[in-house]
Tab-separated table of C-alpha atoms in Angstrom:
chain	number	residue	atom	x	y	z
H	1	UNK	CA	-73.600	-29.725	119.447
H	2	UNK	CA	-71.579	-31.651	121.729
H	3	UNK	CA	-70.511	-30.293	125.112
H	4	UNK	CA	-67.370	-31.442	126.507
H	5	UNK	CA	-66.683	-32.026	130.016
H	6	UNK	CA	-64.413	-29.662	132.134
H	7	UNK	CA	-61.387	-31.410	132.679
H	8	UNK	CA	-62.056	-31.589	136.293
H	9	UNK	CA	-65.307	-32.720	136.207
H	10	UNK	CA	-63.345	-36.147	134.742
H	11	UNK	CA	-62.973	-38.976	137.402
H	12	UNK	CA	-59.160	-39.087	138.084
H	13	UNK	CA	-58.871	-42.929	136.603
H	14	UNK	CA	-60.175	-41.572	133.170
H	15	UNK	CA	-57.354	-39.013	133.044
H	16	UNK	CA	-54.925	-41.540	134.747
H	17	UNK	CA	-55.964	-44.043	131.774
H	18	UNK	CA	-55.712	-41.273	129.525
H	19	UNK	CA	-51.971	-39.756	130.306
H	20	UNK	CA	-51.033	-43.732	130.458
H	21	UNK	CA	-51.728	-44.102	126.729
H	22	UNK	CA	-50.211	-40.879	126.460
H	23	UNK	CA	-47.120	-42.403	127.852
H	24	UNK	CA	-47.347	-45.947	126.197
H	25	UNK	CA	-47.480	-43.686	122.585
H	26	UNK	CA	-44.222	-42.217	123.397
H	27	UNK	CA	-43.311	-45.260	124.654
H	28	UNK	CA	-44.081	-47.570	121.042
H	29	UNK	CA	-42.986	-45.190	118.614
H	30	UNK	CA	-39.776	-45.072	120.589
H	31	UNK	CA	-39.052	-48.893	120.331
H	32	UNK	CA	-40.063	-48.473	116.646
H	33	UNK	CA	-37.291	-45.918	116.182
H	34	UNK	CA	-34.628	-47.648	118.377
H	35	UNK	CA	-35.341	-45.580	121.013
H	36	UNK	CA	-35.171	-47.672	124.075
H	37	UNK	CA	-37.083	-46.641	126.859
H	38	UNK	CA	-34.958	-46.488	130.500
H	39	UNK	CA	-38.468	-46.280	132.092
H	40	UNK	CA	-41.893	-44.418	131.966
H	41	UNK	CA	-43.765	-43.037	135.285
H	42	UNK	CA	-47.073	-41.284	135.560
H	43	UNK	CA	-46.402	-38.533	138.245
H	44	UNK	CA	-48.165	-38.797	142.050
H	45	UNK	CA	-50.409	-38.262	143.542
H	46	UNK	CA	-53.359	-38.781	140.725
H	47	UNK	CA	-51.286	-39.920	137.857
H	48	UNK	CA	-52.854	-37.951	135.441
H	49	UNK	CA	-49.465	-36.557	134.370
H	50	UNK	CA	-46.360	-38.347	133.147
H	51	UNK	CA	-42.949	-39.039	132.148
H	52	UNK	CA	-40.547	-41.276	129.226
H	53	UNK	CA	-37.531	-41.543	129.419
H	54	UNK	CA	-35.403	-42.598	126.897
H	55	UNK	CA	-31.472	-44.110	126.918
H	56	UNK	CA	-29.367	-41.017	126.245
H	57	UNK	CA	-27.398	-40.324	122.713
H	58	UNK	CA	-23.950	-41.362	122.901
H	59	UNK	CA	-22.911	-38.571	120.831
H	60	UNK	CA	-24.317	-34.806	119.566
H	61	UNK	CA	-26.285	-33.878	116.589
H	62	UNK	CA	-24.180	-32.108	114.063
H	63	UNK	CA	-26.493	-30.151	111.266
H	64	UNK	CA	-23.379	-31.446	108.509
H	65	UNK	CA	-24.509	-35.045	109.397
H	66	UNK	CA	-28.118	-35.941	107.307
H	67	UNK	CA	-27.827	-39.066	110.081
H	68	UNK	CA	-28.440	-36.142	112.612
H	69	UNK	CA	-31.406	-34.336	110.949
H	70	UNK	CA	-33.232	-38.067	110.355
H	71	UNK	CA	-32.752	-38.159	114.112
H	72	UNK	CA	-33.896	-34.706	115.060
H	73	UNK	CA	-37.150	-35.822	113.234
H	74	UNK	CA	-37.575	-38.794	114.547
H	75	UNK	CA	-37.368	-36.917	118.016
H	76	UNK	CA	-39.899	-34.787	116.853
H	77	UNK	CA	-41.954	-37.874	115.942
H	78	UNK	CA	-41.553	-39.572	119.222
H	79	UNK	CA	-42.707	-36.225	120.815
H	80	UNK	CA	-46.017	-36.600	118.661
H	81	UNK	CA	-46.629	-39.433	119.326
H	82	UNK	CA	-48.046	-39.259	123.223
H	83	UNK	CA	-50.284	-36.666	122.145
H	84	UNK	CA	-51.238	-39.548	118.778
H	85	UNK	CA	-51.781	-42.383	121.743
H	86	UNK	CA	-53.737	-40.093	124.131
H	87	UNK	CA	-56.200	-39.513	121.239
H	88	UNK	CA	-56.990	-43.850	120.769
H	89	UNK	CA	-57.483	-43.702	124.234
H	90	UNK	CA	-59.850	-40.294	123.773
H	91	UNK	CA	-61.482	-41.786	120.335
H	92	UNK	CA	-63.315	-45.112	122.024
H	93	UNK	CA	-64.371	-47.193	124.571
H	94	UNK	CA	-64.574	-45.110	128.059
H	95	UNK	CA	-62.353	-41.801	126.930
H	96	UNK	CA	-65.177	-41.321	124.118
H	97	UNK	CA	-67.880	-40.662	127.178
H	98	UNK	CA	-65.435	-38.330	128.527
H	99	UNK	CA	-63.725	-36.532	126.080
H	100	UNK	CA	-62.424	-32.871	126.737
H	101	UNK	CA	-62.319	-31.624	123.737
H	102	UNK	CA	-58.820	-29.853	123.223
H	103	UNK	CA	-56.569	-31.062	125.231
H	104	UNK	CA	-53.021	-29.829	126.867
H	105	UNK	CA	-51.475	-32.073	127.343
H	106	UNK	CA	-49.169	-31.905	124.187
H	107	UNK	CA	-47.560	-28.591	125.568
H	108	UNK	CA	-44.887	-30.173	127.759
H	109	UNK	CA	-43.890	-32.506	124.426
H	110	UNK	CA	-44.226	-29.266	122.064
H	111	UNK	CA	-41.665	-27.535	124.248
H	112	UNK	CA	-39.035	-30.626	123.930
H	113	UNK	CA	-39.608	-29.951	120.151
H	114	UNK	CA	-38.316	-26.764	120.257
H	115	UNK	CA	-34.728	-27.400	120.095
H	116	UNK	CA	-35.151	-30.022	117.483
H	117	UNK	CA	-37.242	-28.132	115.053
H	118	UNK	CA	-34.551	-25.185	115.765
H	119	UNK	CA	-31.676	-27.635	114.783
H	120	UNK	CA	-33.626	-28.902	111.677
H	121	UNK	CA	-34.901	-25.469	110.426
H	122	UNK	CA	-37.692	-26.590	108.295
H	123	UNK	CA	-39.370	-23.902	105.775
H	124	UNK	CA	-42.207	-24.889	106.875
H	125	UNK	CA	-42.553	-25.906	110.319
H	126	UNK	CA	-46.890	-27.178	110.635
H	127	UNK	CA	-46.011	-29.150	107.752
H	128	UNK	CA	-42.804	-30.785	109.720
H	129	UNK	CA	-45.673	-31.389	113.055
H	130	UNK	CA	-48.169	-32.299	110.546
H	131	UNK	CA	-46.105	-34.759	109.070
H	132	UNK	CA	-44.705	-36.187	112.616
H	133	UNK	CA	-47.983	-36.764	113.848
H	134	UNK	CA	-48.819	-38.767	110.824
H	135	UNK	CA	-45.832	-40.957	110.803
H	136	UNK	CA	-46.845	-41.506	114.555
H	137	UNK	CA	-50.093	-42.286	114.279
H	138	UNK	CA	-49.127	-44.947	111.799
H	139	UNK	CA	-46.937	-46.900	113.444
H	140	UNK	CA	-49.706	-46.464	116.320
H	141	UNK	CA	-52.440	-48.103	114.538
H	142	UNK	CA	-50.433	-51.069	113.099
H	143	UNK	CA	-52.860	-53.801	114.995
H	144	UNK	CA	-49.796	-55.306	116.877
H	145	UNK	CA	-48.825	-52.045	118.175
H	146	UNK	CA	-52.204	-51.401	119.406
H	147	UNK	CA	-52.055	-54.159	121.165
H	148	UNK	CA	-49.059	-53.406	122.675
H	149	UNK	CA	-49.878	-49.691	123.749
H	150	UNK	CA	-52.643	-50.986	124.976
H	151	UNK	CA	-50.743	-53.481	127.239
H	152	UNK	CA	-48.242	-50.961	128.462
H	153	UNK	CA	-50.966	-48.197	129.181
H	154	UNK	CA	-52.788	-50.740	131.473
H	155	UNK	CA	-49.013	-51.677	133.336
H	156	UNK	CA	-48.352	-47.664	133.777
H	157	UNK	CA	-52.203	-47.130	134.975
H	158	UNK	CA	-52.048	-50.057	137.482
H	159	UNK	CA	-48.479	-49.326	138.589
H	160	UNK	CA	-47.877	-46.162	137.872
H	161	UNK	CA	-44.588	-47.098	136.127
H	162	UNK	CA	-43.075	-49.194	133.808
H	163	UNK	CA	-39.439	-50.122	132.959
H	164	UNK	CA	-37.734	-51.354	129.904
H	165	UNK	CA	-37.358	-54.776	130.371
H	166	UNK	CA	-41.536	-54.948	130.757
H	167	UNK	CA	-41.631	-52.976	127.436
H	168	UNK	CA	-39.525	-55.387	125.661
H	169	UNK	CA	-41.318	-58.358	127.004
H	170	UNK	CA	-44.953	-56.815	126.164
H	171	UNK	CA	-43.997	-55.904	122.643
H	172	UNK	CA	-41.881	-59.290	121.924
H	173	UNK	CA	-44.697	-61.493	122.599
H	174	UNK	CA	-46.312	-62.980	119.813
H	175	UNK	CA	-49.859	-61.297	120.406
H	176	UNK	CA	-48.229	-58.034	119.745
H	177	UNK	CA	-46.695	-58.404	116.516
């Protein structure tokens, strides 16, 4: 049986590169939605926490409107998704060495769920999350979004931040569709 590391016993950059694909998940599954990202930060002084943020909504969500409860989900979906993009980062290459095991660092998105699973009311809420996570994950392992996480993880871990107009340019090239 494999024993996974305490999650201070991982080097800093792993969990930097880690929360940056955590971030860039968010981050693609946005733009695939029409969410446009104002920026995206990982948090001083190791980075190894993080931050999206999306344009506001111009207007409420109104529980009469089924516009409304397609974008509560989405939400949802968006939420799911760092937690989706952490895991690519987790599943190969250098996170695969270091792996944690369960990891906590979907908590912060699960709590921004709350109000949107509370406005959709679903009779069965693990199969709403369930179903989230898989619509994330797709769009996350289309090859050209790969690419493109990929891409924005590395801007975020180098720089710490990213803003919308790098977003835009990483996902409109050519190599990432």
């Amino acid at each position: 049986m494999r024993r996974h590391p305490d999650l201070s016993a991982i080097p800093a950059e792993i969990r930097r590169a880690a929360c940056a694909f955590h971030e860039a998940g968010h981050i693609i599954v946005g733009w695939h939605h029409e969410r446009y990202v104002t920026h995206a930060w990982l948090r001083p002084p190791l980075g190894v926490s993080g931050e999206t943020c999306f344009e506001p909504y111009r207007k409420g969500f109104r529980t009469e409107r089924s516009a409304d409860l397609r974008r509560a989900e989405v939400e949802v979906t968006i939420l799911s998704a760092g937690h989706c993009g952490e895991m690519i980062y987790w599943n190969e290459g250098e996170g695969l060495r270091w792996y944690p095991g369960a990891i906590h660092s979907h908590d912060d998105d699960l709590e921004q769920m709350r109000p949107y699973i509370a406005f959709l009311q679903p009779a069965d809420e693990a199969a709403l999350l369930a179903r989230c996570a898989r619509a994330a994950t797709a769009i996350l392992y289309n090859p050209a979004m790969r690419v493109a996480q990929k891409a924005i993880a590395n801007v975020l871990f180098e720089r710490r931040r990213i803003d919308r107009d790098e977003v835009d340019a990483i996902i409109r090239r050519p190599s990432a569709r």
